[in-house]
Amino acid sequence: MRWIWIDRFVKFEPGKTAQAVKNISLSEEHLHDHFPGYPVMPAALIIEGMAQTAGILVCEANDFKEKVILAKITKAVFDGLAVPGDTLLFTANIEQINEQFAVASGEVSVSSPRSEGEKSQSRHLATIELIFSHLDQNMAGKKFPERQFVLTDIFQILLRDVLPTGGKRIGDKTNE
Amino acid sequence: MPMSREEIFARVKETLIEALGVDEDEVVGEATLTGDLGAESIDFLDVVFRLEKAFNIKVPRGELFPENILTNPKFVNGKKLTAAGLAELRKRMSHADLTGFKDNPQVDRIAELFTVDSIVRYVESKVGVG
């Protein structure tokens, strides 16, 4: 099992920007303990959702040839809470990408469903900045397995809606 | 356009405060990145990224923080740099102050060469001092 913290991409401009949504549900068990009687989406998992949105964007930019690893959370500032029933919208932008690493900036907004006829309002939830490392270009010269083990085939499903290739290339090496 | 030394230092300082989450008074010229300011390897990439943005310069890989010296047996003998290794380091890091290091070129002391001043000197060499 892989922890996937985004449900769907709604926008994907290769090498530039991506948007993904995540619906928070009370059937997610972790919310029962975080916190008992007051379920709140953990900030760490919101960061993970942004890391997946931005990570896939970065990985696609290199045709999925590099293993993209979250290396640093440069900034994560939250100005609110997200609770079951809310929808998170992750917007990730690539600030820089080179052979060694990538820098991404992101914003998270949250909207709550309203009764019919009422307008759902979106509010800002977090600003997150991340640095990804290209694993095979690490400074220590360490070697890793050749197959793509970071973005495995489950992520293909996410890209199917927004990319003409459906992220087909992701699984190529894994399936060999 | 050339900048004054003070301007460069101030901007480097700002960069390090943002990248390493350190306090303003910690960023002094002789402070070492890893020892005094707690930088880890990924932070070096972050620093490079921010310097490029702050000064509108290009920092080619390995230029500010040299790579592949310690992995080369020609340059390292046991725990020390060889004469060739020291020469290579001097060539690749003209922005570093090797005065104290060269008498006892222990591999694990290389990190001490990465100081705030060395970054300032590197930036100076890129933008020119006015």
PDB file of C-alpha atoms in Angstrom, chain B:
ATOM      1  CA  MET B   1      26.450  46.194 -11.774  1.00  0.00           C
ATOM      2  CA  PRO B   2      29.124  46.002  -9.070  1.00  0.00           C
ATOM      3  CA  MET B   3      27.861  46.038  -5.496  1.00  0.00           C
ATOM      4  CA  SER B   4      29.578  47.166  -2.335  1.00  0.00           C
ATOM      5  CA  ARG B   5      31.031  44.542  -0.010  1.00  0.00           C
ATOM      6  CA  GLU B   6      28.502  45.527   2.674  1.00  0.00           C
ATOM      7  CA  GLU B   7      25.600  45.115   0.307  1.00  0.00           C
ATOM      8  CA  ILE B   8      26.813  41.675  -0.709  1.00  0.00           C
ATOM      9  CA  PHE B   9      27.319  40.630   2.893  1.00  0.00           C
ATOM     10  CA  ALA B  10      23.859  41.853   3.875  1.00  0.00           C
ATOM     11  CA  ARG B  11      22.221  39.933   1.068  1.00  0.00           C
ATOM     12  CA  VAL B  12      24.217  36.765   1.771  1.00  0.00           C
ATOM     13  CA  LYS B  13      23.192  37.084   5.392  1.00  0.00           C
ATOM     14  CA  GLU B  14      19.545  37.352   4.449  1.00  0.00           C
ATOM     15  CA  THR B  15      19.909  34.309   2.205  1.00  0.00           C
ATOM     16  CA  LEU B  16      21.403  32.235   5.012  1.00  0.00           C
ATOM     17  CA  ILE B  17      18.764  33.325   7.512  1.00  0.00           C
ATOM     18  CA  GLU B  18      16.072  32.142   5.114  1.00  0.00           C
ATOM     19  CA  ALA B  19      17.763  28.933   4.015  1.00  0.00           C
ATOM     20  CA  LEU B  20      19.009  27.763   7.392  1.00  0.00           C
ATOM     21  CA  GLY B  21      16.490  29.315   9.746  1.00  0.00           C
ATOM     22  CA  VAL B  22      19.232  30.898  11.838  1.00  0.00           C
ATOM     23  CA  ASP B  23      19.171  34.132  13.797  1.00  0.00           C
ATOM     24  CA  GLU B  24      20.601  37.317  12.390  1.00  0.00           C
ATOM     25  CA  ASP B  25      23.358  37.605  14.990  1.00  0.00           C
ATOM     26  CA  GLU B  26      24.600  34.085  14.240  1.00  0.00           C
ATOM     27  CA  VAL B  27      25.531  34.988  10.668  1.00  0.00           C
ATOM     28  CA  VAL B  28      28.986  36.464  11.112  1.00  0.00           C
ATOM     29  CA  GLY B  29      31.842  36.310   8.616  1.00  0.00           C
ATOM     30  CA  GLU B  30      33.783  33.503  10.224  1.00  0.00           C
ATOM     31  CA  ALA B  31      30.754  31.314  11.026  1.00  0.00           C
ATOM     32  CA  THR B  32      30.978  27.896   9.378  1.00  0.00           C
ATOM     33  CA  LEU B  33      27.906  26.654   7.536  1.00  0.00           C
ATOM     34  CA  THR B  34      27.796  23.157   8.994  1.00  0.00           C
ATOM     35  CA  GLY B  35      29.453  23.705  12.372  1.00  0.00           C
ATOM     36  CA  ASP B  36      28.045  27.042  13.480  1.00  0.00           C
ATOM     37  CA  LEU B  37      24.925  27.395  11.385  1.00  0.00           C
ATOM     38  CA  GLY B  38      23.842  23.745  11.355  1.00  0.00           C
ATOM     39  CA  ALA B  39      23.599  23.310   7.578  1.00  0.00           C
ATOM     40  CA  GLU B  40      23.033  19.825   6.160  1.00  0.00           C
ATOM     41  CA  SER B  41      23.899  18.670   2.667  1.00  0.00           C
ATOM     42  CA  ILE B  42      20.525  19.575   1.161  1.00  0.00           C
ATOM     43  CA  ASP B  43      20.862  23.060   2.625  1.00  0.00           C
ATOM     44  CA  PHE B  44      23.851  23.644   0.362  1.00  0.00           C
ATOM     45  CA  LEU B  45      21.573  23.207  -2.650  1.00  0.00           C
ATOM     46  CA  ASP B  46      19.042  25.548  -1.066  1.00  0.00           C
ATOM     47  CA  VAL B  47      21.756  28.153  -0.460  1.00  0.00           C
ATOM     48  CA  VAL B  48      22.879  27.889  -4.090  1.00  0.00           C
ATOM     49  CA  PHE B  49      19.294  28.299  -5.319  1.00  0.00           C
ATOM     50  CA  ARG B  50      18.728  31.371  -3.159  1.00  0.00           C
ATOM     51  CA  LEU B  51      22.048  32.988  -4.065  1.00  0.00           C
ATOM     52  CA  GLU B  52      21.244  32.633  -7.746  1.00  0.00           C
ATOM     53  CA  LYS B  53      17.936  34.365  -7.166  1.00  0.00           C
ATOM     54  CA  ALA B  54      19.222  37.045  -4.787  1.00  0.00           C
ATOM     55  CA  PHE B  55      22.157  38.097  -6.975  1.00  0.00           C
ATOM     56  CA  ASN B  56      20.840  37.072 -10.364  1.00  0.00           C
ATOM     57  CA  ILE B  57      23.903  34.903 -10.975  1.00  0.00           C
ATOM     58  CA  LYS B  58      24.533  31.349 -12.166  1.00  0.00           C
ATOM     59  CA  VAL B  59      26.291  29.038  -9.767  1.00  0.00           C
ATOM     60  CA  PRO B  60      27.499  26.011 -11.724  1.00  0.00           C
ATOM     61  CA  ARG B  61      27.424  22.703  -9.881  1.00  0.00           C
ATOM     62  CA  GLY B  62      30.499  22.190  -7.709  1.00  0.00           C
ATOM     63  CA  GLU B  63      31.795  25.731  -8.080  1.00  0.00           C
ATOM     64  CA  LEU B  64      30.808  27.170  -4.701  1.00  0.00           C
ATOM     65  CA  PHE B  65      30.943  23.839  -2.876  1.00  0.00           C
ATOM     66  CA  PRO B  66      33.379  21.565  -4.743  1.00  0.00           C
ATOM     67  CA  GLU B  67      32.490  17.919  -5.248  1.00  0.00           C
ATOM     68  CA  ASN B  68      34.428  14.788  -6.076  1.00  0.00           C
ATOM     69  CA  ILE B  69      37.608  15.778  -4.297  1.00  0.00           C
ATOM     70  CA  LEU B  70      37.214  13.442  -1.350  1.00  0.00           C
ATOM     71  CA  THR B  71      36.196  10.516  -3.531  1.00  0.00           C
ATOM     72  CA  ASN B  72      39.347  10.749  -5.619  1.00  0.00           C
ATOM     73  CA  PRO B  73      42.186   8.539  -4.223  1.00  0.00           C
ATOM     74  CA  LYS B  74      44.734  10.866  -5.850  1.00  0.00           C
ATOM     75  CA  PHE B  75      43.640  13.663  -3.565  1.00  0.00           C
ATOM     76  CA  VAL B  76      43.163  11.793  -0.302  1.00  0.00           C
ATOM     77  CA  ASN B  77      45.548   9.669   1.697  1.00  0.00           C
ATOM     78  CA  GLY B  78      44.036   8.178   4.812  1.00  0.00           C
ATOM     79  CA  LYS B  79      42.286  10.990   6.579  1.00  0.00           C
ATOM     80  CA  LYS B  80      44.297  13.778   5.006  1.00  0.00           C
ATOM     81  CA  LEU B  81      44.383  15.595   1.713  1.00  0.00           C
ATOM     82  CA  THR B  82      47.496  14.962  -0.334  1.00  0.00           C
ATOM     83  CA  ALA B  83      49.570  17.817  -1.754  1.00  0.00           C
ATOM     84  CA  ALA B  84      47.761  17.289  -5.049  1.00  0.00           C
ATOM     85  CA  GLY B  85      44.450  17.350  -3.197  1.00  0.00           C
ATOM     86  CA  LEU B  86      45.330  20.600  -1.498  1.00  0.00           C
ATOM     87  CA  ALA B  87      46.403  22.128  -4.800  1.00  0.00           C
ATOM     88  CA  GLU B  88      43.148  21.005  -6.390  1.00  0.00           C
ATOM     89  CA  LEU B  89      41.165  22.491  -3.525  1.00  0.00           C
ATOM     90  CA  ARG B  90      43.040  25.773  -3.834  1.00  0.00           C
ATOM     91  CA  LYS B  91      42.341  25.855  -7.553  1.00  0.00           C
ATOM     92  CA  ARG B  92      38.659  25.044  -7.183  1.00  0.00           C
ATOM     93  CA  MET B  93      37.984  27.148  -4.069  1.00  0.00           C
ATOM     94  CA  SER B  94      39.827  30.392  -4.558  1.00  0.00           C
ATOM     95  CA  HIS B  95      37.061  31.950  -2.457  1.00  0.00           C
ATOM     96  CA  ALA B  96      38.064  29.902   0.617  1.00  0.00           C
ATOM     97  CA  ASP B  97      40.666  30.882   3.172  1.00  0.00           C
ATOM     98  CA  LEU B  98      43.057  27.928   3.399  1.00  0.00           C
ATOM     99  CA  THR B  99      45.523  29.589   5.792  1.00  0.00           C
ATOM    100  CA  GLY B 100      44.766  27.501   8.851  1.00  0.00           C
ATOM    101  CA  PHE B 101      43.663  24.433   6.942  1.00  0.00           C
ATOM    102  CA  LYS B 102      46.758  23.827   4.836  1.00  0.00           C
ATOM    103  CA  ASP B 103      49.000  22.980   7.827  1.00  0.00           C
ATOM    104  CA  ASN B 104      46.698  20.178   8.891  1.00  0.00           C
ATOM    105  CA  PRO B 105      44.554  19.252   5.880  1.00  0.00           C
ATOM    106  CA  GLN B 106      42.342  16.702   7.617  1.00  0.00           C
ATOM    107  CA  VAL B 107      39.427  15.574   5.477  1.00  0.00           C
ATOM    108  CA  ASP B 108      36.931  16.179   8.249  1.00  0.00           C
ATOM    109  CA  ARG B 109      38.105  19.784   8.532  1.00  0.00           C
ATOM    110  CA  ILE B 110      37.075  20.629   4.963  1.00  0.00           C
ATOM    111  CA  ALA B 111      33.632  21.647   6.218  1.00  0.00           C
ATOM    112  CA  GLU B 112      35.324  24.431   8.168  1.00  0.00           C
ATOM    113  CA  LEU B 113      36.271  26.078   4.876  1.00  0.00           C
ATOM    114  CA  PHE B 114      32.638  26.736   4.057  1.00  0.00           C
ATOM    115  CA  THR B 115      32.207  29.972   5.964  1.00  0.00           C
ATOM    116  CA  VAL B 116      29.948  32.964   5.478  1.00  0.00           C
ATOM    117  CA  ASP B 117      33.002  34.913   4.295  1.00  0.00           C
ATOM    118  CA  SER B 118      33.814  32.294   1.656  1.00  0.00           C
ATOM    119  CA  ILE B 119      30.318  32.716   0.210  1.00  0.00           C
ATOM    120  CA  VAL B 120      30.675  36.496   0.261  1.00  0.00           C
ATOM    121  CA  ARG B 121      34.007  36.243  -1.582  1.00  0.00           C
ATOM    122  CA  TYR B 122      32.509  33.858  -4.114  1.00  0.00           C
ATOM    123  CA  VAL B 123      29.625  36.238  -4.811  1.00  0.00           C
ATOM    124  CA  GLU B 124      32.102  39.124  -5.095  1.00  0.00           C
ATOM    125  CA  SER B 125      33.972  37.218  -7.772  1.00  0.00           C
ATOM    126  CA  LYS B 126      30.699  36.791  -9.648  1.00  0.00           C
ATOM    127  CA  VAL B 127      29.192  40.266  -9.441  1.00  0.00           C
ATOM    128  CA  GLY B 128      32.314  42.387  -8.968  1.00  0.00           C
ATOM    129  CA  VAL B 129      32.876  44.715  -6.037  1.00  0.00           C
ATOM    130  CA  GLY B 130      32.250  48.401  -6.506  1.00  0.00           C
TER     131      GLY B 130
END
